[in-house]
Coordinates of C-alpha atoms in Angstrom, one line a residue:
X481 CA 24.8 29.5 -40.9
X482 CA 25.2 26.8 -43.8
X483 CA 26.3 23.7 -44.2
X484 CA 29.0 22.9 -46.7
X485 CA 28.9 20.0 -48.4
X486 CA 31.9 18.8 -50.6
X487 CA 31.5 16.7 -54.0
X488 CA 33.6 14.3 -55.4
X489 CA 33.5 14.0 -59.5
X490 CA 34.1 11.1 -61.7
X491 CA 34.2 12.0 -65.3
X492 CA 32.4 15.3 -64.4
X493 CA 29.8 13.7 -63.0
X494 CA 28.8 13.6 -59.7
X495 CA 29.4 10.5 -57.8
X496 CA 26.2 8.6 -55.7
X497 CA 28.4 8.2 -52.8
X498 CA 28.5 12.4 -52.9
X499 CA 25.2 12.5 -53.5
X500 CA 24.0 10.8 -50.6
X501 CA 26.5 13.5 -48.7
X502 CA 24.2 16.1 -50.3
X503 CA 20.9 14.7 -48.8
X504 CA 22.7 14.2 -45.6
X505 CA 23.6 17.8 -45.7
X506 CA 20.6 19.2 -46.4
X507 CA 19.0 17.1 -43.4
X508 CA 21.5 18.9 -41.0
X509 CA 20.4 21.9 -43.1
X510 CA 16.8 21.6 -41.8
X511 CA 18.3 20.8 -38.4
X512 CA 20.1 23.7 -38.0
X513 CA 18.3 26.3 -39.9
X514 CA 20.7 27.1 -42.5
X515 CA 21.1 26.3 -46.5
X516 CA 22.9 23.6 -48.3
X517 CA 25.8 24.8 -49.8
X518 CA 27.8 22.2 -52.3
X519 CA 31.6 22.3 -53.2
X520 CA 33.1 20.8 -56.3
X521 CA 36.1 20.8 -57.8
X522 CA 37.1 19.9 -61.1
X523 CA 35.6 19.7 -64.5
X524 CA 32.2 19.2 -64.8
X525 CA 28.9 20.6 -66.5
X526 CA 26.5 23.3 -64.7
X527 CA 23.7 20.6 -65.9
X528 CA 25.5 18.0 -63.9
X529 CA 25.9 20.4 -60.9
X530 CA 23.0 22.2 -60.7
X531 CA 20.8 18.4 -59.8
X532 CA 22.6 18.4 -56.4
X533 CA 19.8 21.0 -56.2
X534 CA 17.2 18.2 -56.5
X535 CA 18.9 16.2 -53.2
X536 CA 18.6 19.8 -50.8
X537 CA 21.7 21.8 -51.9
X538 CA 20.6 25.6 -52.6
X539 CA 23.8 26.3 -54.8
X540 CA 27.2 24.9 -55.9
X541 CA 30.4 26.6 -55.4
X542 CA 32.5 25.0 -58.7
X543 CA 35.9 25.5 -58.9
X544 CA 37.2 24.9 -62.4
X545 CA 40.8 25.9 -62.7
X546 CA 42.5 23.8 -64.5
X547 CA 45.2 23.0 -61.3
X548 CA 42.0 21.2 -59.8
X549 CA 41.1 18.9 -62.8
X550 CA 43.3 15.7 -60.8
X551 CA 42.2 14.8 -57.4
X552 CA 44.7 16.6 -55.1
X553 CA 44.1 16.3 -51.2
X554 CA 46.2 19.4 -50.1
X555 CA 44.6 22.1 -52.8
X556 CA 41.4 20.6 -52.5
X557 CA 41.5 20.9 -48.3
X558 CA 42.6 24.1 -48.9
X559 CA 39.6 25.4 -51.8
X560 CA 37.2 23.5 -48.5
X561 CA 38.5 26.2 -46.1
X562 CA 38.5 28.6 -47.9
X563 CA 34.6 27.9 -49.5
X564 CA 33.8 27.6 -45.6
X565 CA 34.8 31.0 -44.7
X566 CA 32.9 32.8 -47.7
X567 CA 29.9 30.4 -46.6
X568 CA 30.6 31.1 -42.8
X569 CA 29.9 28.0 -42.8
X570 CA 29.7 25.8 -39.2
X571 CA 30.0 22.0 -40.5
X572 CA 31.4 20.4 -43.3
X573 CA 30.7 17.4 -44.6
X574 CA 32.0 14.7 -46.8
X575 CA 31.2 11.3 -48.3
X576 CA 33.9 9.1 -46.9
X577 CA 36.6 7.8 -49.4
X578 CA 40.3 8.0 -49.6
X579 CA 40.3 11.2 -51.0
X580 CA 37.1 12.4 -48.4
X581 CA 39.5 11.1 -45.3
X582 CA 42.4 12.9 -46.4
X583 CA 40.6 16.2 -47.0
X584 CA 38.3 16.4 -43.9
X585 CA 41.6 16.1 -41.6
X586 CA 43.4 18.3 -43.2
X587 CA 40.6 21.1 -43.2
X588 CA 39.6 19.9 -39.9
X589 CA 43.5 20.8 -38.5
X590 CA 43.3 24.2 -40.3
X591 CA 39.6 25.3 -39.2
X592 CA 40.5 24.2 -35.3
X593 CA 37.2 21.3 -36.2
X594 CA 36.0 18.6 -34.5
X595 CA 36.2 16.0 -36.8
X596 CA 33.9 12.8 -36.7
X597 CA 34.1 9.8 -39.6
X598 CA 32.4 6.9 -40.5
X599 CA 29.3 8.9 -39.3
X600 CA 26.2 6.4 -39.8
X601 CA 23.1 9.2 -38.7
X602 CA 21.8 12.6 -39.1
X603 CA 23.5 14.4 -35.9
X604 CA 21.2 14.9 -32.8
X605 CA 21.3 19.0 -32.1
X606 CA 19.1 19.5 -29.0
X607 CA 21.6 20.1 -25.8
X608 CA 24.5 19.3 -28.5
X609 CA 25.4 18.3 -31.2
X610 CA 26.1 14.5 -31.4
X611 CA 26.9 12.3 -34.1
X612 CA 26.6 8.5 -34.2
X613 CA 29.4 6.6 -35.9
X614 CA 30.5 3.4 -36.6
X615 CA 33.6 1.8 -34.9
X616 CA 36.0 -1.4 -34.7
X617 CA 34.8 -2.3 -38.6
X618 CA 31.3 -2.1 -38.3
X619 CA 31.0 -4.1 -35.2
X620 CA 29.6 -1.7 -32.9
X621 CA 28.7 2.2 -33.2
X622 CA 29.6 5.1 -30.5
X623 CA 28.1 8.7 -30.2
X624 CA 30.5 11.5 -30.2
X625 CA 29.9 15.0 -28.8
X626 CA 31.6 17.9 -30.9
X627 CA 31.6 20.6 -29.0
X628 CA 34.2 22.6 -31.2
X629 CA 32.7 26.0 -33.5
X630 CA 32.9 24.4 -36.9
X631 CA 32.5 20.8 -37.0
X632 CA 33.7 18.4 -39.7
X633 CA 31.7 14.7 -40.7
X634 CA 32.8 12.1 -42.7
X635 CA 29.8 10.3 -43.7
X636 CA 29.1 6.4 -44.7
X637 CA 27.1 5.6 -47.8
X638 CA 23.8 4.4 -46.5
X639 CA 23.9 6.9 -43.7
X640 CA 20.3 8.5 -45.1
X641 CA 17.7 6.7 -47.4
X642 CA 17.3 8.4 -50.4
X643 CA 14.3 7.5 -52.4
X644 CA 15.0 8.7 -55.8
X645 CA 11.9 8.1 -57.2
X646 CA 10.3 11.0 -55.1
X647 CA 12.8 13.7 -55.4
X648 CA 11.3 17.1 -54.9
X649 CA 14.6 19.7 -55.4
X650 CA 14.8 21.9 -57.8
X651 CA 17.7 22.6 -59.9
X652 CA 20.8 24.3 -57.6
X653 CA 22.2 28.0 -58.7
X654 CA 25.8 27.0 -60.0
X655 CA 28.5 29.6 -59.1
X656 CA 32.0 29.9 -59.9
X657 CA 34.5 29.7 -56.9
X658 CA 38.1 30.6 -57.3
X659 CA 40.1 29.8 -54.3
X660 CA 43.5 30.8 -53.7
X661 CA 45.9 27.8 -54.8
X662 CA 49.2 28.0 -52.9
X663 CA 52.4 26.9 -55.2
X664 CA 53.1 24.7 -52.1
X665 CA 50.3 22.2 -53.1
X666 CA 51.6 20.8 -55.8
X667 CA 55.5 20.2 -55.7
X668 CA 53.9 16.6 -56.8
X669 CA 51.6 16.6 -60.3
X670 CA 49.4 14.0 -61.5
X671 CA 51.2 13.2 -65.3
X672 CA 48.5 10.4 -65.9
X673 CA 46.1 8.4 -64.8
X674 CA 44.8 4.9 -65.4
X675 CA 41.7 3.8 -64.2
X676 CA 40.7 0.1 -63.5
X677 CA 38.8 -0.9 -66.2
X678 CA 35.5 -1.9 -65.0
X679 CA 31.4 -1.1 -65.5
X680 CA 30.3 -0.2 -62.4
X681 CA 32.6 1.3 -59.3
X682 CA 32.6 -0.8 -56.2
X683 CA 32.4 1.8 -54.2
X684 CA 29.4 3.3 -55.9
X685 CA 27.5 -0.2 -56.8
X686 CA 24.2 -0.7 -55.1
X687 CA 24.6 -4.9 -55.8
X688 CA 28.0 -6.3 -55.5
X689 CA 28.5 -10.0 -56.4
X690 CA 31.5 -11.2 -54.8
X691 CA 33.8 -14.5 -55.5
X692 CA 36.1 -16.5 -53.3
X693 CA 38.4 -19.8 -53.5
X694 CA 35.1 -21.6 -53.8
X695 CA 34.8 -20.7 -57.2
X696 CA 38.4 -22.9 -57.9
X697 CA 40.3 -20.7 -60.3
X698 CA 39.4 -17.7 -62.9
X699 CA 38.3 -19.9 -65.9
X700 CA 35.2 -20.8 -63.6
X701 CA 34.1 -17.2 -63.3
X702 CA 31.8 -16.7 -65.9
X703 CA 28.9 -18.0 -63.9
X704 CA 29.1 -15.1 -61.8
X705 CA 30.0 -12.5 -64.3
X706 CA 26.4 -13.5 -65.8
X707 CA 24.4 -13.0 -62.6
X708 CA 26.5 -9.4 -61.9
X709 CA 25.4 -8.6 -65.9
X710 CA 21.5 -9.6 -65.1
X711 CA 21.3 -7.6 -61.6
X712 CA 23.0 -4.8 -63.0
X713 CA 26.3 -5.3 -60.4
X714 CA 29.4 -4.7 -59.9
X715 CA 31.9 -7.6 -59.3
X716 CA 34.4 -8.3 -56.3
X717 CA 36.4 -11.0 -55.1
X718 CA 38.2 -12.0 -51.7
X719 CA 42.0 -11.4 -50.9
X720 CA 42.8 -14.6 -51.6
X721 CA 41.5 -14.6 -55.3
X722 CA 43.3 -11.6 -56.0
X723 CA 46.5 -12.9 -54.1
X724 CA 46.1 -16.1 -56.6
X725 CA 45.7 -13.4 -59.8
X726 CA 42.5 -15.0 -60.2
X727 CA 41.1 -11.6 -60.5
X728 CA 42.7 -8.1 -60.8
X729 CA 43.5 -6.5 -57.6
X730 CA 41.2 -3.4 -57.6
X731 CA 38.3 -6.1 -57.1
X732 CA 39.6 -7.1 -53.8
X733 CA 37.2 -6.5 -51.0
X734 CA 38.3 -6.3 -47.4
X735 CA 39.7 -4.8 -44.6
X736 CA 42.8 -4.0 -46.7
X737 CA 41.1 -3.8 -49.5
X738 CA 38.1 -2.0 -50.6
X739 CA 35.2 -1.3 -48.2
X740 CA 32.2 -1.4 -49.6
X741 CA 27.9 -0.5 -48.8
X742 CA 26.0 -1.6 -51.0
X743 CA 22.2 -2.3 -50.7
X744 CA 22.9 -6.0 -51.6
X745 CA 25.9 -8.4 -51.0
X746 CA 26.1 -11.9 -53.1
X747 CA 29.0 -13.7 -51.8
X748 CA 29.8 -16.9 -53.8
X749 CA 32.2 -19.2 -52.0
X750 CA 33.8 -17.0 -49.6
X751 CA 34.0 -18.6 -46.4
X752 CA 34.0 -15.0 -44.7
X753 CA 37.0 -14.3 -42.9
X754 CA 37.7 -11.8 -40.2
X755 CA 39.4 -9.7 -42.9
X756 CA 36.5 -10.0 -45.8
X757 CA 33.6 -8.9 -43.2
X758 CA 35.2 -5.7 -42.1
X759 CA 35.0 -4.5 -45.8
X760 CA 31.4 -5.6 -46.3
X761 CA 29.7 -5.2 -43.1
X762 CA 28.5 -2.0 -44.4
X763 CA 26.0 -3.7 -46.7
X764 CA 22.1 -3.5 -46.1
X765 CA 21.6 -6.8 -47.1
X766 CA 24.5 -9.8 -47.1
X767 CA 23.6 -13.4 -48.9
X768 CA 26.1 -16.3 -48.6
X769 CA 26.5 -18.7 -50.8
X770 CA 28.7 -21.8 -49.5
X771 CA 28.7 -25.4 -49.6
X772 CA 30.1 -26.0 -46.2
X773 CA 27.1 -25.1 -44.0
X774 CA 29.5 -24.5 -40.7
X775 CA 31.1 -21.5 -43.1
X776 CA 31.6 -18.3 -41.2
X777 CA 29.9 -16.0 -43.3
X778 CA 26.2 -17.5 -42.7
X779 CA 26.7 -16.2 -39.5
X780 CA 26.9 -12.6 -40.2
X781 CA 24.4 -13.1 -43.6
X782 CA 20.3 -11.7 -44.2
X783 CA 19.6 -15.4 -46.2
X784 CA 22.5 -18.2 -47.0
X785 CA 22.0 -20.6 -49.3
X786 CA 23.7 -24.4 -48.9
X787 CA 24.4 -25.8 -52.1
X788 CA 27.6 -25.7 -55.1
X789 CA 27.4 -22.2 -56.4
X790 CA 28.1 -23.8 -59.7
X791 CA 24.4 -25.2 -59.8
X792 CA 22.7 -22.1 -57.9
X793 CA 24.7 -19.1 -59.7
X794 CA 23.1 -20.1 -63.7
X795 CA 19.3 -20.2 -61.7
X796 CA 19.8 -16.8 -59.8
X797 CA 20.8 -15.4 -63.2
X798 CA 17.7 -16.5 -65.0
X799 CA 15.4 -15.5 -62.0
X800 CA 17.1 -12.4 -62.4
X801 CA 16.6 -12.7 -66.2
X802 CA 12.8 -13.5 -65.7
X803 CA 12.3 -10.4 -63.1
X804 CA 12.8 -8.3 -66.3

């Protein structure tokens, strides 16, 4: 029995948040006593494929045809089913994202699958097979029984530590995988596409420095933009900032925005509503950075700092500087 692990790709290259999937997979691998099997669809190198190898996968199914170059959920649910029956594979899993969502219940309605997402740990299999997830945004987790054949997860970055220093894979066998595309999945096609244009992907960022009303209007932003350039970071913002077109909108981070996980946090003037900690509570490590010491983040940060971010931002940055 294997487990089937699917990829996303950015660019042809494969994205962390997939690669974390991969180790994850390869955990249940060991668990189950079965290979890692990868999935990816789209353009990309064998070079690029094949180091999924190096995070547990034994080989990669690619599908290249050129229908699969844009992200489509319908095809790309359908290549997943059809990869799991050559694989005979039992559970499937997926790095969760919009387009990860979208494809695991689809696949999950066609296999017959328990489906599980926002999964947070490796799956207990003795007596079972459980899966702890996360529920009501981050506040509180529940574990979920699947008793169903072929089971389906939906996995949250950070839900395995990967220490990429210490990899010990070797190189996956790359095979090509044509599925059967039905004319039915695309009665819609993707006639461009325009990407925000930004570094580093929020979603992918391991430190995220974040800015709110505190930091009173876009021409005041540089400060931050210099500590996110010295750590190496991505930048965000609250709704309210992007509301205000302080900020473009695909920086917005929140519960109807974008969720993120990164390993570190840095939120500058936010005073942490309800809405902003459901799309950050995610994060290994949260620091707050507010002038009003009753603000609500401090409550849910690691370390806060009271003080004008004006006067603290320009010394993080050359601490960060020095570090280097």
């Amino acid at each position: 029995m294997s487990v089937l692990i699917y990829v996303e790709l950015d660019n042809g290259y494969i994205k962390k948040t997939s690669l974390e999937a991969v180790a994850y997979g390869a955990k249940v691998a060991e668990k189950t006593g079965g290979q890692a099997v990868v999935l990816a669809l789209g353009k990309a190198e064998n070079a690029e494929l094949e180091k999924a190898g190096k995070y547990g996968a034994t080989k990669v199914l690619h599908g290249a045809d050129a229908k699969l170059e844009h992200e489509n959920s319908l095809a790309y649910a359908d290549a997943l089913v059809q990869a799991a029956a050559q694989e005979g594979s039992k559970v499937i899993i997926l790095s969760k994202s919009g387009l990860g969502d979208a494809m695991a219940a689809r696949a999950a309605a066609k296999l017959k699958a328990g489906i599980v997402s926002g999964v947070t740990a490796l799956p207990e299999t003795e007596g079972g097979f459980k899966v702890t997830r996360s529920i009501f945004t981050g506040k509180a987790f529940a574990t979920t029984e699947i008793k169903s054949d072929i089971k389906v997860l939906v996995v949250r970055k950070n839900a395995v530590e990967i220490d990429e220093a210490n990899l010990t894979g070797s190189n996956a066998a790359v095979e090509a995988f044509q599925p059967a595309l039905r004319d039915s999945d695309f009665t819609a096609s993707v006639l461009s596409v325009e990407k925000a244009d930004s570094e580093l992907s929020l979603t992918e960022a391991e430190i995220i420095v974040s800015g709110g009303r505190g930091m009173k209007g876009p021409e005041h932003w540089q400060p931050l933009i210099d500590l996110a350039k010295a750590l190496g970071a991505a930048t965000g913002c609250s709704k309210p900032v992007s509301d205000l077109d302080w900020r473009p909108h695909h920086e917005h981070i929140g519960q109807t925005g974008i969720k993120v996980a990164p390993a570190l946090y840095i939120a500058c003037g936010i005073s942490g509503a309800i809405q902003h900690l459901a799309g950050v509570n995610g994060s290994k490590c949260i620091v707050v950075i507010n002038k009003d010491p009753e603000a609500p983040f401090f409550k849910a940060a690691d370390y806060g700092i009271v003080g004008d971010v004006f006067e603290i931002l320009p010394k993080l940055t050359e601490a960060a500087k020095s570090l280097k």
